[in-house]
Amino acid sequence: MYFIEFAECCKRLEKIRSRLAMVEVLAETLLTLQEIELPVFIRFIMGRIFPDWSPKKIGIGPNLLFEGLAYVIGKQKETVIEALNSKGDIGTAVEELVSMKEQTSFFSEQLTLLEVYAAMEKIASIDGKGSQREKNLLIRRFFGASSPLEARYLARLLLEDLRIGVGEGTIRDAIAKVFDLPVSVLDHAIQVTNDIGEVAFLALKDPNSLNSVKITLFHPVRMMLAQAGDIATGIHDHGKISAEYKYDGSRFQFHRKGKSCRVYSRKLEDITSSVPDVTEMLMSVTSRDIILDGEVIAVKDGRPLPFQTVLRRVRRKNEVEAIKDSIELTPLVFDILYLEGNDLISLTYGERREILLKEVKKYVAPNIISDDPAEIERYYMNGLDQGHEGIMLKVLSSQYTPGVRGKSWLKIKPHVDTLDLVVTGADWGEGKRAHVFGSFHLACRDNDYLIPISKVATGFSDEELALLYDVLKDIVVSTKGKSVILEPNLVFEIGYSEIQKSPNYSGGYALRFPRFISVRPDKSIDDIDTIETILDRYDFQEQHRTGSNQ
Ligand code: AMP
């Protein structure tokens, strides 16, 4: 496939709103691809470059892109930024700018999809001193060789934000249609491999093998997630249920094979070198080839410290030793996904827990099993007294479903009136805050789209605003008047008093009295709350209001 064909496919899809129509176009295109193009196309069309489990990162921000592009079109970087500001979208601005570029060679070869991928792999492999320059050269080569339409999608792809609305569910449905496979088989294979490109490849080559794909060591799977719930409903729906404390720390997945091991964060980043102490503790509890799931917390005088403290350790890349002893970490293991070549995720929670207790001698998170609401309530209060965030209820008969925020795990904590939202833009502050951003535009998710829901301007200290400016200034995509559009990748936890219907926001809802609680660097755009959650909370709130008025 030529990259121009990929770009044309993106252009077609960008105009379509109906998911079914998108699936049609995707299915048609999948049929034209060669075997080795399939995984690359599938990731690219979702705006991803490497498989989710892969540690490879492209590491290109808007600044680097603007510099490379400015060189290619023979203009100043400021011209590029101006064009962006007037368009408000990086793709269309780049398309227009590249159309002004002089044709350098009449016989320049057309870029193929695989060449673009190979060049991106090269970019990702450049590290250390001089890497920015090398990346810049590669970007110049890219835009030098591309037509305006190719440049539009290349620019968005390099920033891994394709904005055509194709998410994993849509492309999965197209794969199911083309290869005539049940969605459930594909879902399971995607969860286990954490690589939808690879799943498509297998669907083409050997569909039967999809039923027997297994978790692979050192290919982290997405973490299973929880929905907000309450004790009475949990027991009513499931009878006897397991309750564990909900620890306010940082999620980890530990992989071990022989003497090698890696620790991954919730975003599946390799954090092994940041947590040598945790690695050592986990290596000491078993000698088996294993994958464990848990939460790492910071403790002082026997009490847990706030999760921001844990993050300072987990995100630290340099001088780990210097900070290691001042922040003491403890892992709490609550699940086992793999043991000695056996994939355990299809076993029930009860069965996995039995294996966990047998295999892991220390650091296993305690639990109780009960169908007595009063007993679980007491356990909950006990957890809060000990400084934990609340409890997790886990359905005994449930399988481990990577990446799924289902009803098999229910989180119970005192305040559920917060939402995790992504920052999509900001406004400059006023007065003494005029040199930083003073308010932030927030969005929730509707499948593959971002839906604006609120702005937040309260709850920040001056230090926090300065820190946020430092982080956000590098991901400014464009500026309009007193506002900027940002690459959507920073997640805020936001408190609010109420959800209101609002004609001012395209999703139809807004937050009343939004308040900044914290940055959630451990969460990605895939983890933010969805419009369904907002609708559910709105309904709940309204029912509650009617109920209390009666
Ligand atoms: P939330 O981030 O509010 O969606 O809550 C889910 C998170 O709680 C998980 O991703 C874990 O990091 C964390 N957590 C803390 N304790 C537990 C536990 N016992 N079981 C599962 N997750 C837990």
PDB file of C-alpha atoms and ligand atoms in Angstrom, residues 223-227 243-252 266 293-297 332-334 365-366 389-392 394 405 409 411 413 418 420 493 520 522-523 527, ligand 1:
ATOM      1  CA  MET A 223      -5.052  -3.834  33.503  1.00  0.00           C
ATOM      2  CA  MET A 224      -8.551  -4.982  34.452  1.00  0.00           C
ATOM      3  CA  LEU A 225     -10.526  -2.012  35.784  1.00  0.00           C
ATOM      4  CA  ALA A 226     -13.439  -1.378  38.127  1.00  0.00           C
ATOM      5  CA  GLN A 227     -16.774   0.408  38.036  1.00  0.00           C
ATOM      6  CA  ALA A 243     -13.674  -7.572  49.410  1.00  0.00           C
ATOM      7  CA  GLU A 244     -10.122  -6.212  49.313  1.00  0.00           C
ATOM      8  CA  TYR A 245      -8.855  -2.829  50.442  1.00  0.00           C
ATOM      9  CA  LYS A 246      -8.574  -0.274  47.670  1.00  0.00           C
ATOM     10  CA  TYR A 247      -5.020   0.977  47.947  1.00  0.00           C
ATOM     11  CA  ASP A 248      -4.198   4.515  46.926  1.00  0.00           C
ATOM     12  CA  GLY A 249      -1.005   3.830  45.040  1.00  0.00           C
ATOM     13  CA  SER A 250       0.156   2.960  41.592  1.00  0.00           C
ATOM     14  CA  ARG A 251      -0.886  -0.113  39.639  1.00  0.00           C
ATOM     15  CA  PHE A 252       1.793  -2.525  38.483  1.00  0.00           C
ATOM     16  CA  ARG A 266      -0.841   1.085  34.498  1.00  0.00           C
ATOM     17  CA  ASP A 293      -1.075  -7.788  39.158  1.00  0.00           C
ATOM     18  CA  GLY A 294      -1.134  -5.413  42.104  1.00  0.00           C
ATOM     19  CA  GLU A 295      -0.790  -1.961  43.555  1.00  0.00           C
ATOM     20  CA  VAL A 296       2.393  -0.466  44.962  1.00  0.00           C
ATOM     21  CA  ILE A 297       1.952   1.904  47.892  1.00  0.00           C
ATOM     22  CA  LEU A 332       0.368  -5.524  47.330  1.00  0.00           C
ATOM     23  CA  VAL A 333      -0.379  -8.352  44.943  1.00  0.00           C
ATOM     24  CA  PHE A 334      -4.034  -9.082  44.243  1.00  0.00           C
ATOM     25  CA  ALA A 365      -3.347  -8.227  49.489  1.00  0.00           C
ATOM     26  CA  PRO A 366      -5.662  -9.588  52.208  1.00  0.00           C
ATOM     27  CA  GLU A 389      -9.047   4.677  49.753  1.00  0.00           C
ATOM     28  CA  GLY A 390     -11.983   2.297  50.192  1.00  0.00           C
ATOM     29  CA  ILE A 391     -12.644  -1.275  49.087  1.00  0.00           C
ATOM     30  CA  MET A 392     -12.849  -3.288  45.899  1.00  0.00           C
ATOM     31  CA  LYS A 394     -14.655  -8.742  43.244  1.00  0.00           C
ATOM     32  CA  ARG A 405     -13.996  -1.664  33.115  1.00  0.00           C
ATOM     33  CA  TRP A 409     -14.859  -5.405  40.024  1.00  0.00           C
ATOM     34  CA  LYS A 411     -14.863   0.152  43.639  1.00  0.00           C
ATOM     35  CA  LYS A 413     -14.918   4.862  48.144  1.00  0.00           C
ATOM     36  CA  THR A 418     -15.077  13.066  40.816  1.00  0.00           C
ATOM     37  CA  ASP A 420     -11.191  11.710  35.250  1.00  0.00           C
ATOM     38  CA  GLU A 493      -9.214  14.284  38.392  1.00  0.00           C
ATOM     39  CA  ARG A 520      -3.392  11.713  37.040  1.00  0.00           C
ATOM     40  CA  ASP A 522      -0.790   7.311  35.725  1.00  0.00           C
ATOM     41  CA  LYS A 523      -3.887   7.506  33.515  1.00  0.00           C
ATOM     42  CA  ASP A 527      -8.873   5.695  31.030  1.00  0.00           C
TER      43      ASP A 527
HETATM   44  P1  AMP B   1      -9.843   3.959  39.699  1.00  0.00           P
HETATM   45  O1  AMP B   1      -8.454   4.397  39.370  1.00  0.00           O
HETATM   46  O2  AMP B   1     -10.569   4.862  40.641  1.00  0.00           O
HETATM   47  O3  AMP B   1     -10.637   3.581  38.465  1.00  0.00           O
HETATM   48  O4  AMP B   1      -9.727   2.606  40.527  1.00  0.00           O
HETATM   49  C1  AMP B   1      -9.129   1.477  39.978  1.00  0.00           C
HETATM   50  C2  AMP B   1      -7.716   1.362  40.482  1.00  0.00           C
HETATM   51  O5  AMP B   1      -7.674   1.059  41.871  1.00  0.00           O
HETATM   52  C3  AMP B   1      -6.951   0.222  39.863  1.00  0.00           C
HETATM   53  O6  AMP B   1      -6.451   0.514  38.603  1.00  0.00           O
HETATM   54  C4  AMP B   1      -5.830   0.008  40.860  1.00  0.00           C
HETATM   55  O7  AMP B   1      -4.732   0.825  40.533  1.00  0.00           O
HETATM   56  C5  AMP B   1      -6.404   0.511  42.174  1.00  0.00           C
HETATM   57  N1  AMP B   1      -6.542  -0.527  43.214  1.00  0.00           N
HETATM   58  C6  AMP B   1      -6.252  -0.333  44.507  1.00  0.00           C
HETATM   59  N2  AMP B   1      -6.498  -1.432  45.229  1.00  0.00           N
HETATM   60  C7  AMP B   1      -6.969  -2.378  44.382  1.00  0.00           C
HETATM   61  C8  AMP B   1      -7.413  -3.719  44.542  1.00  0.00           C
HETATM   62  N3  AMP B   1      -7.432  -4.327  45.715  1.00  0.00           N
HETATM   63  N4  AMP B   1      -7.825  -4.376  43.413  1.00  0.00           N
HETATM   64  C9  AMP B   1      -7.824  -3.768  42.210  1.00  0.00           C
HETATM   65  N5  AMP B   1      -7.411  -2.503  42.010  1.00  0.00           N
HETATM   66  C10 AMP B   1      -6.994  -1.802  43.080  1.00  0.00           C
END
